[in-house]
C-alpha cells in the first residue's frame, strides 16, 4: 500500500510585502551607507556654502563689523539703501558687466570654433585637449603672475612685440584705465578657454557622423553642415556654456585683485573687490553683505532665465 502524496501548501505573498519590496532598491543598511558617503560633502556644503550664505543674508540687516562681536544694531534695509545710493557700487557693477561683455563672447565663439576644428582631426585629439585645457588647471595666482610679466612696460613680451612692429611702448596695458580691463579679460580668456572647449568637444562627439555624411551626399557645404546640423544640436550646450560663463564673469575677483587691485584708481574695481573692501577693509560687514545679496540676486535671475530658455529649447526639440 503506497503512501498518499503529501499536500503542499502554496505560499502567498501579501500585497504589503510586495509594496515594501518595490518601495526602494536599497535596504536599510545600504541607505545608511549612502548617507555616510554623502556626509563629507554635506558637511562641506553646510559649513562653507550654505552656512555663509545664510550668515550673509542675516548680517545684511544689521550694522555688523569685524571689530565688534555680535551682529550689532538692527539696520533694516539701510545697508541696501546705502549700497544702491553709492556711486562706487554702480561703478563696480558696470565694471563687472564690462568684464562679462569682454570675456563671454570670445570664450563662447573661440571655444566653439576650436572644438569644431579639433573634432575634424582623426588622430592626436588628445594633444589638443591637453593644450587647451592645461592652462585651466593652473591657479589664478600663477595666471596673474604670468600676464603681469607679459604686460610689464619696457621688458614684457607685449612691449617687445610692440617694439618689433615699430610701435613705441607706452606706460603698459595694466597701467592705463582705458586698457586695464581689456588686459585682465585677455588673461581670463587664455586661462578659461579650455573648459568651454571641452564642453563643446564632448557635445560634438555625441552628434552621429552619419548626419554629416548624409548632408555631404546631398551636396551640403561645410558651412551648411555647421549651420543646419551642428548649431541646432549644440543649442543646449551653448546655453549651458553661456550661463556658466556669465556667472563666472560676474564673480570675477582673483585676476582683478592680483593684477591691478582694482586700479588704476577704481577703473577695474568689480563687485567682489568692492564687497571685500567694504566688509573687511572698512570693517562694515553689514554693508558688504548687502552688496553680496544684490549680486546674488542678479546671478539667481540669470540662472532662472537660462532655465526658461533651456525648457523652451527642449520643447522645440521635442
XYZ file of C-alpha atoms in Angstrom:
318
model
C 0.000 0.000 0.000
C 1.557 3.209 -1.121
C 1.530 6.413 0.921
C -0.666 9.227 -0.214
C 1.230 12.096 -1.769
C 1.943 14.956 0.591
C -0.143 18.020 0.097
C 1.936 21.141 -0.499
C 0.589 24.451 0.652
C 1.073 27.312 -1.756
C 2.620 30.277 -0.124
C 1.062 33.610 -0.780
C 2.872 36.918 -0.698
C 0.811 39.663 0.804
C 0.387 42.930 -1.123
C 2.042 44.769 1.775
C 5.191 42.657 1.367
C 5.289 43.327 -2.392
C 4.854 47.057 -1.835
C 7.678 47.010 0.688
C 9.992 45.228 -1.746
C 9.160 47.599 -4.572
C 9.418 50.712 -2.459
C 13.181 51.123 -2.607
C 16.016 49.125 -4.141
C 18.162 49.992 -1.118
C 17.862 48.124 2.116
C 18.267 49.859 5.450
C 21.978 49.128 5.615
C 22.603 50.292 2.040
C 20.686 53.500 2.718
C 22.812 54.246 5.775
C 25.936 53.559 3.759
C 24.803 56.020 1.074
C 24.244 58.714 3.683
C 27.693 58.058 5.110
C 29.225 58.588 1.668
C 27.263 61.825 1.279
C 28.134 63.067 4.770
C 31.573 64.623 3.930
C 30.159 66.684 1.082
C 27.083 67.549 3.146
C 29.248 68.882 5.960
C 31.396 70.825 3.496
C 28.273 72.249 1.806
C 26.696 73.362 5.085
C 29.921 74.727 6.590
C 31.348 76.573 3.597
C 28.428 77.237 1.224
C 25.013 77.178 2.864
C 26.150 78.496 6.246
C 27.997 81.595 4.917
C 25.092 82.357 2.567
C 22.594 82.381 5.448
C 25.006 84.423 7.589
C 25.455 86.902 4.741
C 21.690 87.357 4.447
C 21.303 87.872 8.209
C 24.180 90.326 8.601
C 22.911 92.441 5.698
C 20.129 93.676 8.020
C 22.498 94.606 10.869
C 25.373 97.015 11.434
C 27.811 94.133 11.760
C 31.515 94.935 11.986
C 34.726 92.950 12.175
C 35.941 94.992 15.149
C 32.922 94.256 17.350
C 31.419 90.977 18.496
C 27.856 90.033 17.683
C 25.571 91.264 14.942
C 25.445 94.863 16.094
C 22.384 97.081 15.954
C 19.483 96.346 13.633
C 19.682 98.375 10.415
C 16.779 97.013 8.376
C 17.145 97.958 4.729
C 19.518 100.866 5.386
C 22.527 98.873 4.177
C 20.754 98.122 0.906
C 19.727 101.746 0.501
C 23.274 102.887 1.178
C 24.810 100.499 -1.373
C 22.228 101.378 -4.022
C 22.990 105.066 -3.446
C 26.784 104.764 -3.647
C 28.402 105.805 -6.905
C 31.273 103.351 -6.489
C 28.770 100.474 -6.170
C 27.263 101.217 -9.574
C 30.745 101.792 -10.981
C 31.809 98.366 -9.711
C 28.679 96.762 -11.157
C 29.397 98.418 -14.508
C 32.989 97.171 -14.471
C 31.703 93.673 -13.691
C 29.282 93.896 -16.622
C 32.068 95.302 -18.788
C 34.298 92.356 -17.937
C 31.417 89.976 -18.721
C 30.912 91.580 -22.123
C 34.643 91.395 -22.854
C 35.026 87.713 -21.954
C 31.755 85.877 -22.673
C 31.512 86.280 -26.495
C 35.145 85.281 -27.248
C 35.067 82.412 -24.758
C 31.936 81.013 -26.403
C 32.871 81.658 -30.043
C 36.545 80.645 -29.824
C 35.747 77.502 -27.833
C 33.161 76.518 -30.448
C 35.498 77.160 -33.383
C 38.459 75.321 -31.857
C 36.227 72.409 -30.846
C 34.955 72.042 -34.417
C 38.487 72.123 -35.813
C 39.711 69.600 -33.238
C 36.748 67.313 -33.847
C 37.739 67.046 -37.509
C 41.193 65.768 -36.567
C 41.276 61.988 -36.881
C 44.421 61.410 -34.842
C 46.070 63.212 -31.984
C 42.978 64.814 -30.451
C 44.461 64.171 -27.008
C 47.192 66.714 -27.747
C 44.724 69.497 -28.494
C 42.632 68.614 -25.445
C 45.736 68.829 -23.296
C 46.977 72.022 -24.928
C 43.682 73.874 -24.472
C 42.767 72.520 -21.042
C 46.210 72.712 -19.407
C 46.055 76.453 -18.547
C 42.694 75.916 -16.840
C 44.187 73.694 -14.142
C 46.712 76.371 -13.149
C 45.818 78.507 -10.112
C 44.710 82.082 -10.591
C 47.841 83.399 -8.851
C 50.058 81.716 -11.439
C 47.979 83.036 -14.343
C 48.007 86.559 -12.930
C 51.767 86.457 -12.429
C 52.356 85.252 -15.992
C 50.255 88.018 -17.528
C 51.660 90.718 -15.271
C 55.085 89.762 -16.623
C 53.731 89.818 -20.193
C 52.238 93.300 -19.731
C 55.247 94.708 -17.868
C 56.251 98.016 -19.547
C 59.639 98.009 -21.241
C 60.649 94.401 -20.640
C 57.417 92.437 -21.046
C 56.526 90.273 -24.013
C 53.812 92.714 -25.096
C 56.271 95.624 -25.096
C 58.764 93.536 -27.079
C 56.078 92.723 -29.665
C 55.242 96.422 -29.970
C 58.887 97.305 -30.495
C 59.201 94.567 -33.131
C 56.498 96.177 -35.273
C 57.804 99.713 -34.724
C 55.365 100.852 -32.011
C 56.721 102.751 -29.031
C 55.575 101.008 -25.827
C 53.515 103.153 -23.532
C 53.013 103.021 -19.800
C 51.683 99.486 -20.036
C 48.353 97.792 -20.594
C 47.545 97.432 -16.901
C 48.656 100.989 -16.089
C 46.062 102.725 -18.252
C 42.411 102.997 -17.153
C 41.335 102.551 -20.776
C 43.125 99.227 -21.314
C 43.496 97.655 -17.857
C 40.189 95.777 -18.010
C 40.984 94.607 -21.542
C 44.281 93.157 -20.297
C 42.503 91.294 -17.491
C 39.947 89.995 -19.992
C 42.674 88.715 -22.328
C 44.333 86.851 -19.464
C 40.995 85.335 -18.451
C 40.151 84.204 -21.983
C 43.523 82.479 -22.312
C 43.075 80.877 -18.893
C 39.494 79.560 -19.074
C 39.044 78.814 -22.772
C 39.852 75.129 -22.261
C 36.807 74.437 -20.069
C 34.300 75.610 -22.691
C 36.367 73.886 -25.356
C 35.998 70.518 -23.603
C 32.238 71.010 -23.190
C 31.796 71.771 -26.881
C 34.052 68.913 -27.942
C 32.047 66.466 -25.823
C 28.843 67.754 -27.402
C 30.251 67.439 -30.918
C 31.289 63.844 -30.344
C 27.701 62.989 -29.394
C 26.454 64.017 -32.848
C 26.324 60.992 -35.200
C 28.734 61.296 -38.106
C 26.089 59.748 -40.359
C 24.252 63.069 -40.331
C 27.257 64.864 -41.797
C 27.839 62.089 -44.326
C 24.225 62.227 -45.476
C 24.376 66.017 -45.736
C 27.607 65.801 -47.760
C 25.962 63.321 -50.141
C 23.085 65.778 -50.618
C 25.595 68.455 -51.566
C 25.724 70.477 -48.318
C 28.842 72.545 -47.833
C 30.848 72.591 -44.610
C 29.260 75.855 -43.526
C 25.763 74.497 -44.259
C 26.524 71.397 -42.182
C 27.617 73.573 -39.272
C 24.616 75.868 -39.638
C 21.861 73.276 -40.044
C 23.282 70.317 -38.087
C 25.933 71.393 -35.574
C 24.442 74.618 -34.269
C 20.904 73.266 -33.653
C 22.140 70.068 -31.986
C 24.516 72.030 -29.755
C 21.833 74.513 -28.705
C 21.545 73.258 -25.131
C 25.318 73.016 -24.783
C 25.635 76.619 -25.925
C 23.068 77.848 -23.397
C 24.921 75.956 -20.664
C 28.276 77.414 -21.700
C 26.857 80.945 -21.842
C 25.222 80.619 -18.423
C 28.339 79.219 -16.755
C 30.483 81.882 -18.364
C 28.223 84.764 -17.343
C 28.051 83.549 -13.743
C 31.825 83.044 -13.617
C 32.393 86.528 -15.048
C 30.038 88.134 -12.531
C 32.067 86.510 -9.754
C 35.392 87.871 -11.043
C 37.779 88.633 -8.190
C 41.117 86.809 -8.332
C 42.521 88.282 -11.532
C 41.492 91.836 -10.675
C 42.812 91.643 -7.120
C 46.130 90.108 -8.153
C 46.795 92.034 -11.375
C 45.538 95.561 -10.665
C 43.978 95.593 -7.149
C 41.093 97.481 -8.709
C 43.323 100.178 -10.227
C 44.394 102.369 -11.781
C 42.170 104.327 -9.408
C 38.922 102.370 -9.422
C 38.887 101.701 -13.155
C 38.923 97.909 -12.676
C 37.140 97.657 -9.331
C 34.454 94.999 -9.680
C 31.608 93.911 -7.434
C 33.549 91.408 -5.331
C 36.536 93.684 -4.744
C 34.122 96.391 -3.572
C 32.351 93.894 -1.311
C 35.552 92.619 0.288
C 36.898 96.145 0.701
C 33.689 97.353 2.340
C 33.371 94.319 4.607
C 36.969 93.843 5.726
C 38.974 96.976 4.943
C 36.249 99.389 6.074
C 35.078 96.912 8.773
C 31.465 97.169 7.606
C 30.321 93.601 7.152
C 26.646 94.544 7.044
C 27.040 96.873 4.066
C 29.285 94.379 2.298
C 26.734 91.617 2.898
C 24.001 93.807 1.406
C 26.070 94.258 -1.747
C 26.690 90.494 -1.832
C 22.952 89.824 -1.641
C 22.309 92.218 -4.520
C 24.925 90.457 -6.663
C 23.489 87.087 -5.607
C 20.032 88.183 -6.769
C 21.440 89.115 -10.178
C 23.033 85.662 -10.519
C 19.788 83.927 -9.487
C 17.813 85.912 -12.060
C 20.264 84.915 -14.795
C 20.033 81.256 -13.757
C 16.222 81.385 -13.869
C 16.249 82.998 -17.309
C 18.631 80.315 -18.527
C 16.316 77.602 -17.171
C 13.374 79.135 -19.040
C 15.387 79.261 -22.263
C 16.556 75.683 -21.772
C 12.981 74.437 -21.340
C 11.809 76.316 -24.422
C 14.612 74.751 -26.472
C 13.694 71.312 -25.144
C 10.068 71.833 -26.193
C 11.116 72.905 -29.678
C 13.392 69.876 -29.992
C 10.552 67.578 -28.896
